[in-house]
């Protein structure tokens, strides 16, 4: 039996606003397996942050329920919060304190014994490459360093589940990569379940074994990146070369296995209706006078899948 770290059942949350009632989360039913990284994707205002706040018991559901690590988020919110780590918009870092003192403070809040606390702080700051700078005031650190410190804070008490709202937003490429490595390490080595929101499709693709896509509060798709690709787009062949004339492209489009052809500057993307041999397509192109340089089997990026899902949900 797989262990389920969190489960929502028809979870909904309304907000009153000047423009009427907004259903920010609408009938969300979702399960996330323990020890996996789940990515929650959606456009601005889709309901991602509201979902995290519901999962932490910081907001009460208007309807439905959520269970986190076996605890009901409405009636057992304290139990949920002591076992989870969260990174929300407000990082919880005190700028006037040193990095080390920040973690020391939170370690005390969590009731970690002194030895254990010091060892854990050293472990986390070392892992994140921040140990040498631990005496600096946190407010003097760069945005990326502060974000890593906030992540260290969320992980301090060794939670079984972390809920992270855009953990790499605003980070430079190496810092974002380092945070991603830390998250993968957490899930694979320590069995921590990671639930994160992101706008970065490449990040979701790299990190997440499953992703959920939310739009206007509703879950429009859930599955592994490969499953979503299979749902929204079939296999594809990419051809690089010269001389893709109108006639060659028309012949390609007339083939029964070809769904769509997109030609652009010596690069043609052929979306197929189903798995099919690429050789006849290449022969056709060569026969029509194209100088073929390279042929690749491709797949749609998660970004394209996301765009298709958003279109479909309209
Ligand atoms: P983003 O990617 O922009 O951070 P999001 O998916 O996290 O967006 P939410 O912050 O969950 O979206 O917001 C979902 C909807 O709920 C929005 O329409 C927002 O205006 C509304 N909302 C969220 N919190 C409140 C609140 N406290 N009061 C009123 N409306 C709210």
JSON list of N, CA, C and O in Angstrom, two decimals, residues 37 128 147-148 151 164 166-188 194 196 198-208:
[
{"chain": "A", "resi": 37, "resn": "UNK", "atom": "N", "xyz": [7.88, 14.35, -4.86]},
{"chain": "A", "resi": 37, "resn": "UNK", "atom": "CA", "xyz": [7.81, 15.80, -5.07]},
{"chain": "A", "resi": 37, "resn": "UNK", "atom": "C", "xyz": [6.63, 16.07, -6.00]},
{"chain": "A", "resi": 37, "resn": "UNK", "atom": "O", "xyz": [6.60, 15.57, -7.13]},
{"chain": "A", "resi": 128, "resn": "UNK", "atom": "N", "xyz": [23.79, 24.11, 2.37]},
{"chain": "A", "resi": 128, "resn": "UNK", "atom": "CA", "xyz": [23.38, 25.20, 1.49]},
{"chain": "A", "resi": 128, "resn": "UNK", "atom": "C", "xyz": [24.52, 26.16, 1.19]},
{"chain": "A", "resi": 128, "resn": "UNK", "atom": "O", "xyz": [24.32, 27.19, 0.56]},
{"chain": "A", "resi": 147, "resn": "UNK", "atom": "N", "xyz": [16.56, 33.37, 0.71]},
{"chain": "A", "resi": 147, "resn": "UNK", "atom": "CA", "xyz": [15.58, 32.34, 0.35]},
{"chain": "A", "resi": 147, "resn": "UNK", "atom": "C", "xyz": [16.06, 30.97, 0.84]},
{"chain": "A", "resi": 147, "resn": "UNK", "atom": "O", "xyz": [15.29, 30.17, 1.35]},
{"chain": "A", "resi": 148, "resn": "UNK", "atom": "N", "xyz": [17.37, 30.73, 0.70]},
{"chain": "A", "resi": 148, "resn": "UNK", "atom": "CA", "xyz": [17.91, 29.46, 1.17]},
{"chain": "A", "resi": 148, "resn": "UNK", "atom": "C", "xyz": [17.79, 29.36, 2.69]},
{"chain": "A", "resi": 148, "resn": "UNK", "atom": "O", "xyz": [17.51, 28.30, 3.24]},
{"chain": "A", "resi": 151, "resn": "UNK", "atom": "N", "xyz": [14.39, 28.46, 3.53]},
{"chain": "A", "resi": 151, "resn": "UNK", "atom": "CA", "xyz": [14.18, 27.02, 3.30]},
{"chain": "A", "resi": 151, "resn": "UNK", "atom": "C", "xyz": [14.77, 26.21, 4.45]},
{"chain": "A", "resi": 151, "resn": "UNK", "atom": "O", "xyz": [14.16, 25.26, 4.95]},
{"chain": "A", "resi": 164, "resn": "UNK", "atom": "N", "xyz": [5.88, 24.38, -0.13]},
{"chain": "A", "resi": 164, "resn": "UNK", "atom": "CA", "xyz": [6.73, 25.50, -0.55]},
{"chain": "A", "resi": 164, "resn": "UNK", "atom": "C", "xyz": [6.04, 26.30, -1.64]},
{"chain": "A", "resi": 164, "resn": "UNK", "atom": "O", "xyz": [5.71, 25.76, -2.70]},
{"chain": "A", "resi": 166, "resn": "UNK", "atom": "N", "xyz": [6.45, 28.67, -4.39]},
{"chain": "A", "resi": 166, "resn": "UNK", "atom": "CA", "xyz": [7.48, 29.19, -5.31]},
{"chain": "A", "resi": 166, "resn": "UNK", "atom": "C", "xyz": [8.87, 29.28, -4.66]},
{"chain": "A", "resi": 166, "resn": "UNK", "atom": "O", "xyz": [9.41, 30.37, -4.49]},
{"chain": "A", "resi": 167, "resn": "UNK", "atom": "N", "xyz": [9.44, 28.13, -4.33]},
{"chain": "A", "resi": 167, "resn": "UNK", "atom": "CA", "xyz": [10.70, 28.14, -3.59]},
{"chain": "A", "resi": 167, "resn": "UNK", "atom": "C", "xyz": [11.89, 28.74, -4.35]},
{"chain": "A", "resi": 167, "resn": "UNK", "atom": "O", "xyz": [12.84, 29.18, -3.70]},
{"chain": "A", "resi": 168, "resn": "UNK", "atom": "N", "xyz": [11.83, 28.79, -5.67]},
{"chain": "A", "resi": 168, "resn": "UNK", "atom": "CA", "xyz": [13.00, 29.31, -6.39]},
{"chain": "A", "resi": 168, "resn": "UNK", "atom": "C", "xyz": [12.72, 30.65, -7.07]},
{"chain": "A", "resi": 168, "resn": "UNK", "atom": "O", "xyz": [13.56, 31.14, -7.82]},
{"chain": "A", "resi": 169, "resn": "UNK", "atom": "N", "xyz": [11.55, 31.25, -6.78]},
{"chain": "A", "resi": 169, "resn": "UNK", "atom": "CA", "xyz": [11.23, 32.53, -7.43]},
{"chain": "A", "resi": 169, "resn": "UNK", "atom": "C", "xyz": [12.28, 33.56, -7.03]},
{"chain": "A", "resi": 169, "resn": "UNK", "atom": "O", "xyz": [12.63, 33.67, -5.85]},
{"chain": "A", "resi": 170, "resn": "UNK", "atom": "N", "xyz": [12.78, 34.30, -7.97]},
{"chain": "A", "resi": 170, "resn": "UNK", "atom": "CA", "xyz": [13.72, 35.38, -7.69]},
{"chain": "A", "resi": 170, "resn": "UNK", "atom": "C", "xyz": [15.16, 34.92, -7.48]},
{"chain": "A", "resi": 170, "resn": "UNK", "atom": "O", "xyz": [16.03, 35.74, -7.20]},
{"chain": "A", "resi": 171, "resn": "UNK", "atom": "N", "xyz": [15.41, 33.63, -7.60]},
{"chain": "A", "resi": 171, "resn": "UNK", "atom": "CA", "xyz": [16.79, 33.16, -7.40]},
{"chain": "A", "resi": 171, "resn": "UNK", "atom": "C", "xyz": [17.55, 33.15, -8.73]},
{"chain": "A", "resi": 171, "resn": "UNK", "atom": "O", "xyz": [16.95, 32.94, -9.79]},
{"chain": "A", "resi": 172, "resn": "UNK", "atom": "N", "xyz": [18.87, 33.36, -8.65]},
{"chain": "A", "resi": 172, "resn": "UNK", "atom": "CA", "xyz": [19.65, 33.26, -9.88]},
{"chain": "A", "resi": 172, "resn": "UNK", "atom": "C", "xyz": [19.80, 31.78, -10.24]},
{"chain": "A", "resi": 172, "resn": "UNK", "atom": "O", "xyz": [19.42, 30.90, -9.46]},
{"chain": "A", "resi": 173, "resn": "UNK", "atom": "N", "xyz": [20.32, 31.53, -11.43]},
{"chain": "A", "resi": 173, "resn": "UNK", "atom": "CA", "xyz": [20.34, 30.15, -11.94]},
{"chain": "A", "resi": 173, "resn": "UNK", "atom": "C", "xyz": [21.08, 29.19, -11.00]},
{"chain": "A", "resi": 173, "resn": "UNK", "atom": "O", "xyz": [20.54, 28.15, -10.63]},
{"chain": "A", "resi": 174, "resn": "UNK", "atom": "N", "xyz": [22.31, 29.52, -10.55]},
{"chain": "A", "resi": 174, "resn": "UNK", "atom": "CA", "xyz": [22.99, 28.55, -9.66]},
{"chain": "A", "resi": 174, "resn": "UNK", "atom": "C", "xyz": [22.27, 28.36, -8.32]},
{"chain": "A", "resi": 174, "resn": "UNK", "atom": "O", "xyz": [22.19, 27.23, -7.82]},
{"chain": "A", "resi": 175, "resn": "UNK", "atom": "N", "xyz": [21.71, 29.44, -7.75]},
{"chain": "A", "resi": 175, "resn": "UNK", "atom": "CA", "xyz": [21.00, 29.30, -6.46]},
{"chain": "A", "resi": 175, "resn": "UNK", "atom": "C", "xyz": [19.75, 28.44, -6.62]},
{"chain": "A", "resi": 175, "resn": "UNK", "atom": "O", "xyz": [19.45, 27.59, -5.78]},
{"chain": "A", "resi": 176, "resn": "UNK", "atom": "N", "xyz": [19.02, 28.69, -7.73]},
{"chain": "A", "resi": 176, "resn": "UNK", "atom": "CA", "xyz": [17.80, 27.90, -7.96]},
{"chain": "A", "resi": 176, "resn": "UNK", "atom": "C", "xyz": [18.18, 26.43, -8.13]},
{"chain": "A", "resi": 176, "resn": "UNK", "atom": "O", "xyz": [17.51, 25.54, -7.59]},
{"chain": "A", "resi": 177, "resn": "UNK", "atom": "N", "xyz": [19.27, 26.18, -8.85]},
{"chain": "A", "resi": 177, "resn": "UNK", "atom": "CA", "xyz": [19.70, 24.80, -9.08]},
{"chain": "A", "resi": 177, "resn": "UNK", "atom": "C", "xyz": [20.09, 24.15, -7.74]},
{"chain": "A", "resi": 177, "resn": "UNK", "atom": "O", "xyz": [19.76, 22.99, -7.49]},
{"chain": "A", "resi": 178, "resn": "UNK", "atom": "N", "xyz": [20.74, 24.93, -6.87]},
{"chain": "A", "resi": 178, "resn": "UNK", "atom": "CA", "xyz": [21.16, 24.39, -5.57]},
{"chain": "A", "resi": 178, "resn": "UNK", "atom": "C", "xyz": [19.93, 24.06, -4.72]},
{"chain": "A", "resi": 178, "resn": "UNK", "atom": "O", "xyz": [19.88, 23.00, -4.08]},
{"chain": "A", "resi": 179, "resn": "UNK", "atom": "N", "xyz": [18.93, 24.94, -4.74]},
{"chain": "A", "resi": 179, "resn": "UNK", "atom": "CA", "xyz": [17.70, 24.68, -3.96]},
{"chain": "A", "resi": 179, "resn": "UNK", "atom": "C", "xyz": [17.02, 23.42, -4.51]},
{"chain": "A", "resi": 179, "resn": "UNK", "atom": "O", "xyz": [16.57, 22.55, -3.76]},
{"chain": "A", "resi": 180, "resn": "UNK", "atom": "N", "xyz": [16.97, 23.29, -5.85]},
{"chain": "A", "resi": 180, "resn": "UNK", "atom": "CA", "xyz": [16.34, 22.10, -6.45]},
{"chain": "A", "resi": 180, "resn": "UNK", "atom": "C", "xyz": [17.08, 20.84, -6.04]},
{"chain": "A", "resi": 180, "resn": "UNK", "atom": "O", "xyz": [16.46, 19.84, -5.69]},
{"chain": "A", "resi": 181, "resn": "UNK", "atom": "N", "xyz": [18.42, 20.91, -6.06]},
{"chain": "A", "resi": 181, "resn": "UNK", "atom": "CA", "xyz": [19.20, 19.73, -5.64]},
{"chain": "A", "resi": 181, "resn": "UNK", "atom": "C", "xyz": [18.86, 19.36, -4.21]},
{"chain": "A", "resi": 181, "resn": "UNK", "atom": "O", "xyz": [18.71, 18.19, -3.87]},
{"chain": "A", "resi": 182, "resn": "UNK", "atom": "N", "xyz": [18.74, 20.38, -3.36]},
{"chain": "A", "resi": 182, "resn": "UNK", "atom": "CA", "xyz": [18.41, 20.13, -1.95]},
{"chain": "A", "resi": 182, "resn": "UNK", "atom": "C", "xyz": [17.05, 19.44, -1.84]},
{"chain": "A", "resi": 182, "resn": "UNK", "atom": "O", "xyz": [16.87, 18.54, -1.02]},
{"chain": "A", "resi": 183, "resn": "UNK", "atom": "N", "xyz": [16.10, 19.87, -2.66]},
{"chain": "A", "resi": 183, "resn": "UNK", "atom": "CA", "xyz": [14.75, 19.29, -2.57]},
{"chain": "A", "resi": 183, "resn": "UNK", "atom": "C", "xyz": [14.75, 17.83, -3.03]},
{"chain": "A", "resi": 183, "resn": "UNK", "atom": "O", "xyz": [14.14, 16.98, -2.40]},
{"chain": "A", "resi": 184, "resn": "UNK", "atom": "N", "xyz": [15.48, 17.56, -4.11]},
{"chain": "A", "resi": 184, "resn": "UNK", "atom": "CA", "xyz": [15.55, 16.18, -4.60]},
{"chain": "A", "resi": 184, "resn": "UNK", "atom": "C", "xyz": [16.21, 15.30, -3.54]},
{"chain": "A", "resi": 184, "resn": "UNK", "atom": "O", "xyz": [15.75, 14.19, -3.24]},
{"chain": "A", "resi": 185, "resn": "UNK", "atom": "N", "xyz": [17.27, 15.83, -2.94]},
{"chain": "A", "resi": 185, "resn": "UNK", "atom": "CA", "xyz": [17.98, 15.12, -1.89]},
{"chain": "A", "resi": 185, "resn": "UNK", "atom": "C", "xyz": [17.06, 14.78, -0.73]},
{"chain": "A", "resi": 185, "resn": "UNK", "atom": "O", "xyz": [17.07, 13.68, -0.20]},
{"chain": "A", "resi": 186, "resn": "UNK", "atom": "N", "xyz": [16.28, 15.77, -0.34]},
{"chain": "A", "resi": 186, "resn": "UNK", "atom": "CA", "xyz": [15.33, 15.59, 0.77]},
{"chain": "A", "resi": 186, "resn": "UNK", "atom": "C", "xyz": [14.36, 14.46, 0.50]},
{"chain": "A", "resi": 186, "resn": "UNK", "atom": "O", "xyz": [14.10, 13.63, 1.37]},
{"chain": "A", "resi": 187, "resn": "UNK", "atom": "N", "xyz": [13.81, 14.48, -0.72]},
{"chain": "A", "resi": 187, "resn": "UNK", "atom": "CA", "xyz": [12.80, 13.48, -1.06]},
{"chain": "A", "resi": 187, "resn": "UNK", "atom": "C", "xyz": [13.45, 12.09, -1.18]},
{"chain": "A", "resi": 187, "resn": "UNK", "atom": "O", "xyz": [12.93, 11.13, -0.63]},
{"chain": "A", "resi": 188, "resn": "UNK", "atom": "N", "xyz": [14.59, 12.03, -1.86]},
{"chain": "A", "resi": 188, "resn": "UNK", "atom": "CA", "xyz": [15.16, 10.70, -2.11]},
{"chain": "A", "resi": 188, "resn": "UNK", "atom": "C", "xyz": [15.90, 10.15, -0.90]},
{"chain": "A", "resi": 188, "resn": "UNK", "atom": "O", "xyz": [15.81, 8.97, -0.60]},
{"chain": "A", "resi": 194, "resn": "UNK", "atom": "N", "xyz": [7.46, 16.61, -0.70]},
{"chain": "A", "resi": 194, "resn": "UNK", "atom": "CA", "xyz": [7.55, 18.04, -1.05]},
{"chain": "A", "resi": 194, "resn": "UNK", "atom": "C", "xyz": [6.35, 18.40, -1.92]},
{"chain": "A", "resi": 194, "resn": "UNK", "atom": "O", "xyz": [6.10, 17.76, -2.94]},
{"chain": "A", "resi": 196, "resn": "UNK", "atom": "N", "xyz": [5.09, 21.67, -3.87]},
{"chain": "A", "resi": 196, "resn": "UNK", "atom": "CA", "xyz": [5.55, 23.03, -4.21]},
{"chain": "A", "resi": 196, "resn": "UNK", "atom": "C", "xyz": [4.71, 23.63, -5.32]},
{"chain": "A", "resi": 196, "resn": "UNK", "atom": "O", "xyz": [4.15, 22.93, -6.14]},
{"chain": "A", "resi": 198, "resn": "UNK", "atom": "N", "xyz": [4.89, 26.38, -8.50]},
{"chain": "A", "resi": 198, "resn": "UNK", "atom": "CA", "xyz": [5.89, 27.04, -9.34]},
{"chain": "A", "resi": 198, "resn": "UNK", "atom": "C", "xyz": [5.25, 27.55, -10.62]},
{"chain": "A", "resi": 198, "resn": "UNK", "atom": "O", "xyz": [4.22, 27.03, -11.06]},
{"chain": "A", "resi": 199, "resn": "UNK", "atom": "N", "xyz": [5.88, 28.58, -11.20]},
{"chain": "A", "resi": 199, "resn": "UNK", "atom": "CA", "xyz": [5.49, 29.03, -12.53]},
{"chain": "A", "resi": 199, "resn": "UNK", "atom": "C", "xyz": [6.53, 28.55, -13.53]},
{"chain": "A", "resi": 199, "resn": "UNK", "atom": "O", "xyz": [6.40, 28.81, -14.72]},
{"chain": "A", "resi": 200, "resn": "UNK", "atom": "N", "xyz": [7.53, 27.87, -13.02]},
{"chain": "A", "resi": 200, "resn": "UNK", "atom": "CA", "xyz": [8.64, 27.47, -13.87]},
{"chain": "A", "resi": 200, "resn": "UNK", "atom": "C", "xyz": [8.46, 26.03, -14.33]},
{"chain": "A", "resi": 200, "resn": "UNK", "atom": "O", "xyz": [8.64, 25.08, -13.58]},
{"chain": "A", "resi": 201, "resn": "UNK", "atom": "N", "xyz": [8.07, 25.89, -15.60]},
{"chain": "A", "resi": 201, "resn": "UNK", "atom": "CA", "xyz": [7.73, 24.56, -16.12]},
{"chain": "A", "resi": 201, "resn": "UNK", "atom": "C", "xyz": [8.95, 23.64, -16.18]},
{"chain": "A", "resi": 201, "resn": "UNK", "atom": "O", "xyz": [8.86, 22.45, -15.94]},
{"chain": "A", "resi": 202, "resn": "UNK", "atom": "N", "xyz": [10.10, 24.23, -16.52]},
{"chain": "A", "resi": 202, "resn": "UNK", "atom": "CA", "xyz": [11.31, 23.41, -16.60]},
{"chain": "A", "resi": 202, "resn": "UNK", "atom": "C", "xyz": [11.62, 22.85, -15.21]},
{"chain": "A", "resi": 202, "resn": "UNK", "atom": "O", "xyz": [12.03, 21.69, -15.06]},
{"chain": "A", "resi": 203, "resn": "UNK", "atom": "N", "xyz": [11.37, 23.66, -14.21]},
{"chain": "A", "resi": 203, "resn": "UNK", "atom": "CA", "xyz": [11.60, 23.22, -12.83]},
{"chain": "A", "resi": 203, "resn": "UNK", "atom": "C", "xyz": [10.66, 22.07, -12.47]},
{"chain": "A", "resi": 203, "resn": "UNK", "atom": "O", "xyz": [11.08, 21.05, -11.92]},
{"chain": "A", "resi": 204, "resn": "UNK", "atom": "N", "xyz": [9.39, 22.23, -12.83]},
{"chain": "A", "resi": 204, "resn": "UNK", "atom": "CA", "xyz": [8.41, 21.18, -12.53]},
{"chain": "A", "resi": 204, "resn": "UNK", "atom": "C", "xyz": [8.80, 19.89, -13.23]},
{"chain": "A", "resi": 204, "resn": "UNK", "atom": "O", "xyz": [8.73, 18.80, -12.67]},
{"chain": "A", "resi": 205, "resn": "UNK", "atom": "N", "xyz": [9.25, 20.03, -14.46]},
{"chain": "A", "resi": 205, "resn": "UNK", "atom": "CA", "xyz": [9.63, 18.88, -15.26]},
{"chain": "A", "resi": 205, "resn": "UNK", "atom": "C", "xyz": [10.81, 18.15, -14.63]},
{"chain": "A", "resi": 205, "resn": "UNK", "atom": "O", "xyz": [10.86, 16.93, -14.58]},
{"chain": "A", "resi": 206, "resn": "UNK", "atom": "N", "xyz": [11.76, 18.93, -14.16]},
{"chain": "A", "resi": 206, "resn": "UNK", "atom": "CA", "xyz": [12.99, 18.34, -13.62]},
{"chain": "A", "resi": 206, "resn": "UNK", "atom": "C", "xyz": [12.75, 17.70, -12.24]},
{"chain": "A", "resi": 206, "resn": "UNK", "atom": "O", "xyz": [13.32, 16.68, -11.93]},
{"chain": "A", "resi": 207, "resn": "UNK", "atom": "N", "xyz": [11.89, 18.35, -11.45]},
{"chain": "A", "resi": 207, "resn": "UNK", "atom": "CA", "xyz": [11.78, 17.94, -10.05]},
{"chain": "A", "resi": 207, "resn": "UNK", "atom": "C", "xyz": [10.65, 16.98, -9.74]},
{"chain": "A", "resi": 207, "resn": "UNK", "atom": "O", "xyz": [10.80, 16.12, -8.87]},
{"chain": "A", "resi": 208, "resn": "UNK", "atom": "N", "xyz": [9.53, 17.17, -10.40]},
{"chain": "A", "resi": 208, "resn": "UNK", "atom": "CA", "xyz": [8.30, 16.57, -9.86]},
{"chain": "A", "resi": 208, "resn": "UNK", "atom": "C", "xyz": [7.97, 15.24, -10.52]},
{"chain": "A", "resi": 208, "resn": "UNK", "atom": "O", "xyz": [7.99, 15.12, -11.74]}
]
